[in-house]
Amino acid sequence: MKSEVAAPPRIEGKSMEALAPLRQPTREQKREIVAMLDMAYDTAAGRYRGADTDKTIAETIGPNIMPGWVAEIREDLYGPAGENDEMQAIREELGKLQRDTEAAVAGLVKRLDAICASVGPRAGRK
């Protein structure tokens, strides 16, 4: 005789397993996260120092720490921005590069326009 295992009940298209509560950090893990955030997060600037992120903080503490826990505690106690100094530095470099590129393109367009104006039977006329 073949025994049949009943499928878990479904609620609105989701299995009961999908409705299980999410894993939560222990008190000790929360303290470790707060301790790392105290060192890595610049509250005045509203972002991480250096290249730290929620993920790097979780990895530094250990393999049982989830980045989502770090993000949740950071947002609750330190602020909503998960950015860091490195991201800000890259944005500044990109802005400078964009301005420099726009200036270089404008200069090349001007040079090309001058050459085009001097070519053909209408050269030198406006």
Short mmCIF file of C-alpha atoms in Angstrom, two decimals, residues 23-37 57 61-66 69-70 73:
data_model
loop_
_atom_site.label_atom_id
_atom_site.label_comp_id
_atom_site.label_asym_id
_atom_site.label_seq_id
_atom_site.Cartn_x
_atom_site.Cartn_y
_atom_site.Cartn_z
CA ARG A 23 14.40 34.59 11.06
CA GLN A 24 15.27 37.37 13.48
CA PRO A 25 18.61 38.31 15.08
CA THR A 26 19.25 37.35 18.69
CA ARG A 27 19.91 40.06 21.31
CA GLU A 28 23.63 39.33 21.11
CA GLN A 29 23.60 39.62 17.30
CA LYS A 30 21.74 42.93 17.57
CA ARG A 31 24.39 44.20 20.01
CA GLU A 32 27.15 43.13 17.61
CA ILE A 33 25.42 44.93 14.74
CA VAL A 34 24.98 48.12 16.81
CA ALA A 35 28.63 47.99 17.90
CA MET A 36 29.78 47.73 14.28
CA LEU A 37 27.41 50.49 13.16
CA ILE A 57 29.05 44.97 8.08
CA ILE A 61 30.43 40.24 12.06
CA GLY A 62 30.05 36.69 10.81
CA PRO A 63 28.29 34.23 8.52
CA ASN A 64 25.10 34.08 10.61
CA ILE A 65 24.36 37.80 10.27
CA MET A 66 21.99 38.80 7.49
CA TRP A 69 19.15 42.77 9.78
CA VAL A 70 21.93 45.34 9.54
CA ILE A 73 18.78 48.27 12.61
#
